[in-house]
């Protein structure tokens, strides 16, 4: 698969410059972890790559026509649907049994048929992670996916994510170095935003 | 506690209380022409029900009001969908809806009588009364759909048919439900009022008009009761259909607990 090349992209929201001539390359089949302080534009970068935000200048190649899958900062689940229904909404080809088995692997067997608005924050998080992992995709974007999970649960989910993303192109936003190590991801540091020099480190 | 109050808004004892008050008031006035007793109304209603003409009259009015209502639901929903998608259609529709909302129903009735025959007057009038309510509510529902879910659908490339069914419809349904609930009663009131003015042959409006001419208060009350019951039954039926539709919208697969 073609690599993703981000060339000299700039992005501002009003007077606030988020990126100024940002360059980075993401090779196919690798897990890249984007790290930066809060407000530095990690989520914006993911949104740009997914086609949810326009750039002010620059160019991006290699992502056109690719299928994306994502875990957003918020769960973005349909509150009126069950866990299984939420997952099958994006993967209608998967049987209920298969989805149920995968939910079981993340400890969600008992709440598979429960409306997600009745689930705890951690359960909802796991459902949204599973939805992203079960969807058919070429590039997976994970925006602080383990936020709100307790340590035991996080270990279990990290292991599951690692198994399912082997050989896949993954862009992963986090503040936690431990998560980067466990997933074996390569780091991208977004830095020097104010000086207008933002490069892949 | 709150749920139990909501579920039993109308208590039988309260209905009986007001029926007794009505009976006592009619006994005190003692003139049927001014206030007929509920027992006499019930008796008259029983007489009416036994006649084939009663059911024909009901069918005449019900079919027209229902048709007007359903047409308004269809046109209002489609217009709301198009207005939310195309600004030009929204701008074109806005003054129309404002006019329909503001013009008194009597003006529409008289104008319609000048233009057309009175036979299908109640279709047009119930349509005009329901249209802006459905349009406004469905449009509001579409505008309030969670943008984050739409982005999610965009990223996962969920086909638009599934987006409409599983994301738009479930979120619009509460708006649509309340619009139907409000407009159903209005469709009946305005539809029958149109028939009373236009007096189409074989309609409930004609029967009410006759009751007025002959000062037949028992008939007037009996037909009014029929209208209330039909309006309630029609409303319940439509709301059950809306609920079934809402359940269908979210059933992607798998059972629920």
XYZ file of C-alpha atoms in Angstrom:
458
model
C 0.000 0.000 0.000
C 1.127 3.519 -0.815
C 2.621 5.554 2.041
C 0.904 8.683 3.300
C 2.886 11.872 2.659
C 1.932 15.089 4.363
C 3.695 18.013 2.705
C 3.865 21.530 4.105
C 0.365 21.586 5.447
C -0.884 24.588 7.392
C -4.079 24.857 9.326
C -5.571 27.692 11.355
C -8.792 28.166 13.260
C -9.413 31.914 13.173
C -6.295 33.539 14.610
C -4.981 30.319 16.093
C -2.437 28.533 13.946
C -2.512 24.806 14.560
C 0.057 23.716 11.955
C 2.457 25.727 9.917
C 4.258 23.824 7.176
C 3.901 20.434 8.794
C 5.634 17.536 7.066
C 5.430 13.870 7.875
C 5.424 10.467 6.239
C 3.594 7.379 7.380
C 4.677 4.108 5.828
C 2.188 1.425 5.042
C 1.754 -1.238 7.712
C 3.340 0.682 10.558
C 1.938 1.934 13.817
C 2.763 5.607 14.358
C 2.038 7.318 17.587
C 1.469 11.086 17.552
C 2.528 12.742 20.791
C 2.305 16.398 21.715
C 1.011 18.614 24.505
C -2.732 19.220 24.718
C -4.013 21.649 22.114
C -1.055 21.065 19.781
C -3.277 19.715 16.999
C -3.029 15.929 17.307
C -6.761 15.441 16.856
C -6.838 18.034 14.073
C -4.141 16.094 12.240
C -6.167 12.900 12.463
C -9.291 14.738 11.330
C -7.424 16.173 8.340
C -6.157 12.731 7.355
C -9.653 11.262 7.690
C -11.023 14.033 5.452
C -13.074 15.697 8.181
C -11.133 18.984 8.071
C -9.790 20.980 5.156
C -6.243 22.285 5.112
C -5.347 25.911 4.428
C -2.315 25.023 2.311
C -0.012 22.138 1.502
C -0.875 18.701 0.226
C -1.523 15.171 1.395
C -1.047 12.128 -0.772
C -1.608 8.421 -0.286
C -4.816 8.615 1.713
C -7.272 9.173 -1.139
C -9.638 6.256 -1.653
C -8.366 4.514 1.467
C -10.862 3.104 3.949
C -10.526 4.647 7.373
C -11.630 3.359 10.709
C -11.438 5.333 13.926
C -11.789 5.528 17.647
C -12.726 9.147 18.290
C -11.981 11.086 21.465
C -15.632 10.619 22.353
C -17.268 7.239 21.768
C -19.664 8.444 19.054
C -21.993 5.524 19.568
C -25.681 5.565 18.706
C -27.138 5.859 22.185
C -30.416 4.214 21.200
C -28.744 1.063 19.879
C -27.259 -1.940 21.622
C -23.525 -2.712 21.617
C -24.001 -5.335 18.889
C -26.178 -3.012 16.803
C -23.596 -0.224 17.033
C -20.882 -2.518 15.759
C -23.059 -4.018 13.028
C -24.014 -0.547 11.882
C -20.508 -0.194 10.407
C -19.945 -3.888 9.691
C -23.274 -5.301 8.501
C -21.522 -8.279 6.927
C -20.368 -9.613 10.294
C -22.771 -12.063 11.886
C -24.263 -11.380 15.293
C -22.431 -14.453 16.574
C -19.028 -13.175 15.432
C -19.607 -9.758 16.982
C -20.792 -11.397 20.169
C -17.617 -13.544 20.308
C -15.409 -10.475 19.877
C -17.358 -8.598 22.547
C -16.756 -11.592 24.807
C -13.011 -11.268 24.262
C -13.165 -7.737 25.661
C -15.338 -8.751 28.600
C -18.503 -7.290 27.116
C -20.462 -10.512 26.681
C -23.098 -9.633 29.264
C -23.858 -6.200 27.887
C -23.862 -7.140 24.195
C -27.592 -6.674 23.875
C -27.865 -3.690 26.167
C -28.597 -0.176 24.937
C -25.243 1.664 25.051
C -26.663 4.625 26.967
C -27.041 2.199 29.882
C -23.383 1.119 29.768
C -20.539 2.498 31.887
C -17.905 4.799 30.387
C -15.336 1.986 30.201
C -17.763 -0.379 28.511
C -18.747 2.241 25.959
C -15.066 2.877 25.275
C -14.449 -0.791 24.609
C -17.475 -0.986 22.300
C -16.145 1.938 20.266
C -12.681 0.342 20.091
C -14.178 -2.938 18.958
C -16.301 -1.173 16.343
C -13.165 0.420 14.884
C -11.200 -2.812 14.908
C -13.931 -4.950 13.365
C -14.614 -2.503 10.539
C -12.872 -3.074 7.238
C -10.125 -0.484 6.893
C -6.788 0.436 5.360
C -5.855 3.071 7.943
C -6.895 3.033 11.571
C -6.943 6.282 13.582
C -7.004 5.984 17.342
C -7.503 9.209 19.266
C -6.646 8.551 22.920
C -8.441 5.215 22.683
C -7.679 3.968 26.179
C -8.885 7.067 27.983
C -11.198 6.147 30.840
C -10.180 2.488 31.061
C -8.875 1.086 34.343
C -5.423 -0.538 34.340
C -6.581 -4.147 34.149
C -9.024 -3.379 31.397
C -6.446 -1.275 29.556
C -3.970 -4.181 29.558
C -6.582 -6.495 28.108
C -7.683 -4.001 25.431
C -4.079 -3.060 24.529
C -3.264 -6.723 23.972
C -6.372 -7.117 21.834
C -5.563 -4.002 19.779
C -1.984 -5.212 19.295
C -3.179 -8.592 17.995
C -5.686 -7.124 15.602
C -3.502 -4.359 14.179
C -0.432 -6.374 13.268
C 0.685 -5.333 9.799
C -1.905 -2.563 9.590
C -1.378 1.177 9.182
C -2.317 2.762 12.481
C -2.162 6.371 13.641
C -2.404 6.585 17.344
C -2.724 9.669 19.560
C -1.811 9.407 23.221
C -0.014 11.109 26.106
C 1.005 7.794 27.645
C 4.520 6.485 26.818
C 3.595 3.088 28.262
C 0.900 2.610 25.634
C 3.395 3.489 22.885
C 5.827 0.875 24.149
C 3.200 -1.825 24.494
C 1.893 -1.288 20.977
C 5.418 -1.093 19.599
C 4.557 2.182 17.878
C 6.989 4.669 16.359
C 6.645 8.132 17.818
C 5.852 11.340 15.980
C 6.450 14.417 18.116
C 4.617 17.538 17.085
C 6.763 20.377 18.336
C 7.787 24.005 17.898
C 4.328 24.965 16.780
C 4.730 28.605 17.674
C 7.893 29.090 15.651
C 6.168 27.747 12.615
C 8.486 24.795 12.218
C 6.635 21.595 12.721
C 8.465 18.484 11.656
C 8.437 14.795 12.147
C 10.922 13.975 14.911
C -44.018 8.126 40.866
C -43.687 10.502 37.940
C -44.113 7.651 35.524
C -47.304 6.518 37.213
C -48.763 10.033 36.891
C -47.835 10.166 33.204
C -49.319 6.773 32.496
C -52.655 7.549 34.120
C -53.329 11.059 33.024
C -57.056 10.414 32.696
C -58.537 8.583 35.658
C -61.884 6.855 35.445
C -63.131 8.427 38.676
C -62.390 11.894 37.288
C -64.356 11.139 34.106
C -67.264 9.822 36.184
C -67.115 12.933 38.387
C -67.537 15.253 35.410
C -70.265 13.081 33.908
C -72.192 13.340 37.178
C -71.715 17.116 37.206
C -72.983 17.246 33.612
C -76.019 15.080 34.498
C -76.816 17.231 37.552
C -76.422 20.452 35.534
C -78.762 19.188 32.799
C -81.293 18.092 35.449
C -81.072 21.524 37.082
C -81.480 23.432 33.771
C -84.135 20.929 32.696
C -84.153 22.016 29.050
C -82.642 19.604 26.539
C -82.249 22.324 23.989
C -79.721 24.097 26.241
C -77.966 21.173 27.870
C -78.869 17.597 27.120
C -78.049 14.933 29.731
C -75.229 12.437 29.098
C -77.724 9.586 29.327
C -79.795 11.037 26.487
C -76.636 11.609 24.435
C -75.656 7.997 24.954
C -79.141 6.861 23.971
C -79.010 8.995 20.804
C -75.564 7.662 20.013
C -76.875 4.088 20.284
C -79.642 4.971 17.834
C -77.144 6.494 15.421
C -74.742 3.554 15.590
C -77.483 1.164 14.487
C -78.031 3.051 11.227
C -75.918 2.263 8.151
C -75.852 5.977 7.264
C -73.880 6.650 10.464
C -70.977 4.503 9.309
C -71.082 5.978 5.808
C -70.910 9.457 7.328
C -67.988 8.446 9.518
C -66.183 6.888 6.564
C -66.747 10.018 4.476
C -65.171 12.355 7.032
C -62.510 9.958 8.326
C -61.216 9.090 4.859
C -60.865 12.749 3.899
C -59.248 13.944 7.100
C -56.915 10.935 7.141
C -55.959 11.563 3.517
C -55.284 15.240 4.213
C -53.204 14.314 7.239
C -51.173 11.657 5.444
C -50.537 13.926 2.462
C -49.327 16.656 4.824
C -47.035 14.173 6.583
C -45.580 13.104 3.260
C -45.205 16.577 1.742
C -44.053 18.155 5.043
C -41.389 15.497 5.617
C -40.073 15.617 2.060
C -39.993 19.432 2.100
C -38.211 19.418 5.467
C -35.627 16.989 4.112
C -35.058 19.054 0.983
C -34.979 22.327 2.960
C -32.285 21.020 5.270
C -30.256 19.909 2.261
C -30.798 22.858 -0.104
C -30.836 26.415 1.183
C -32.788 27.612 -1.867
C -35.683 25.283 -1.077
C -35.589 26.374 2.569
C -35.756 30.029 1.536
C -38.591 29.312 -0.886
C -40.552 27.275 1.632
C -40.166 29.581 4.657
C -42.658 32.301 3.529
C -45.136 29.649 2.388
C -45.118 27.959 5.773
C -45.392 31.286 7.572
C -48.417 32.181 5.453
C -50.132 28.847 6.051
C -49.456 29.169 9.786
C -50.708 32.753 10.060
C -53.780 32.817 7.798
C -56.977 31.968 9.737
C -58.444 28.594 8.870
C -61.816 30.257 8.078
C -60.156 32.287 5.305
C -58.763 29.122 3.761
C -62.144 27.435 3.974
C -63.982 30.294 2.260
C -61.299 30.640 -0.377
C -61.348 26.898 -1.041
C -65.142 26.995 -1.370
C -64.790 29.695 -4.022
C -62.215 27.685 -5.912
C -63.428 24.098 -5.546
C -66.450 22.035 -4.595
C -67.035 21.389 -0.923
C -66.856 17.608 -1.297
C -63.104 17.351 -0.702
C -62.739 20.532 1.311
C -61.703 18.734 4.508
C -58.762 17.079 2.696
C -57.325 20.475 1.795
C -58.014 22.062 5.166
C -56.584 19.231 7.276
C -53.610 19.157 4.893
C -52.998 22.881 5.372
C -53.316 22.678 9.145
C -50.937 19.738 9.486
C -48.322 20.699 6.877
C -46.500 23.509 8.756
C -46.420 21.545 12.012
C -44.883 18.480 10.378
C -42.504 20.600 8.310
C -41.285 22.694 11.256
C -40.785 19.734 13.572
C -39.121 17.432 11.060
C -36.869 20.262 9.903
C -35.926 20.955 13.531
C -35.282 17.245 14.023
C -32.983 17.049 11.020
C -31.075 20.137 12.193
C -30.589 18.642 15.640
C -29.110 15.344 14.423
C -25.818 14.676 16.190
C -23.046 15.965 13.906
C -20.506 13.740 15.628
C -22.469 10.662 14.550
C -22.630 11.958 10.992
C -18.843 12.359 11.013
C -18.524 8.835 12.349
C -20.730 7.608 9.490
C -18.587 9.542 7.009
C -15.357 8.023 8.306
C -16.758 4.484 8.304
C -18.351 5.106 4.891
C -21.763 3.945 5.998
C -24.039 4.034 2.922
C -26.493 6.960 2.957
C -29.539 4.686 3.154
C -28.248 3.220 6.404
C -27.315 6.699 7.658
C -30.882 7.875 7.035
C -32.417 4.818 8.649
C -30.125 4.333 11.621
C -28.874 7.842 12.400
C -31.342 10.385 11.037
C -34.682 8.615 11.546
C -34.207 7.564 15.186
C -33.233 11.137 16.092
C -36.025 12.726 14.062
C -38.681 10.340 15.373
C -39.305 12.142 18.713
C -39.880 15.394 16.775
C -42.097 13.603 14.265
C -44.000 11.868 17.041
C -44.787 15.105 18.856
C -45.720 16.800 15.545
C -48.177 13.981 14.765
C -49.611 14.118 18.253
C -50.245 17.874 18.038
C -51.452 17.968 14.455
C -53.851 15.002 14.589
C -56.263 16.815 16.906
C -55.931 19.943 14.825
C -56.644 18.047 11.590
C -59.911 16.795 13.050
C -60.966 20.150 14.463
C -60.168 22.067 11.284
C -61.457 19.313 8.977
C -64.849 19.131 10.703
C -65.040 22.944 10.933
C -64.503 23.045 7.162
C -67.314 20.538 6.681
C -69.644 22.568 8.891
C -69.036 25.636 6.728
C -68.919 23.844 3.355
C -71.655 21.296 4.248
C -70.546 18.522 1.889
C -73.294 15.934 1.531
C -72.887 12.866 3.745
C -70.277 14.350 6.084
C -70.161 14.734 9.856
C -70.064 18.491 9.260
C -73.406 18.268 7.489
C -74.885 16.385 10.457
C -73.588 19.025 12.856
C -75.018 21.766 10.652
C -78.395 19.995 10.617
C -78.286 19.692 14.403
C -77.717 23.438 14.567
C -80.564 24.246 12.158
C -83.070 22.000 13.956
C -81.701 22.852 17.422
C -81.181 19.125 17.923
C -78.827 19.246 20.911
C -78.709 15.465 21.506
C -77.551 14.998 17.901
C -74.982 17.748 18.288
C -73.552 16.173 21.428
C -73.676 12.648 19.989
C -71.789 13.665 16.839
C -69.313 15.684 18.869
C -68.659 12.598 20.965
C -68.154 10.587 17.782
C -65.604 13.145 16.564
C -63.715 13.044 19.874
C -63.620 9.226 19.902
C -62.545 9.013 16.264
C -59.879 11.629 16.788
C -58.502 9.724 19.780
C -58.590 6.348 18.010
C -56.938 7.805 14.903
C -54.259 9.490 17.030
C -53.501 6.272 18.933
C -53.326 4.313 15.690
C -50.932 6.763 14.056
C -48.742 6.995 17.149
C -48.531 3.183 17.344
C -47.441 3.140 13.686
C -44.819 5.808 14.422
C -43.553 3.742 17.373
C -43.323 0.605 15.214
C -41.415 2.614 12.633
C -39.047 3.966 15.319
C -38.334 0.422 16.562
C -37.696 -0.765 13.014
C -35.224 2.089 12.510
C -32.832 0.895 15.176
C -33.110 -2.859 14.618
C -29.798 -3.605 12.915
C -29.859 -7.141 14.233
C -29.649 -9.057 17.478
C -32.029 -9.169 20.376
C -32.294 -6.531 23.097
C -32.280 -6.725 26.855
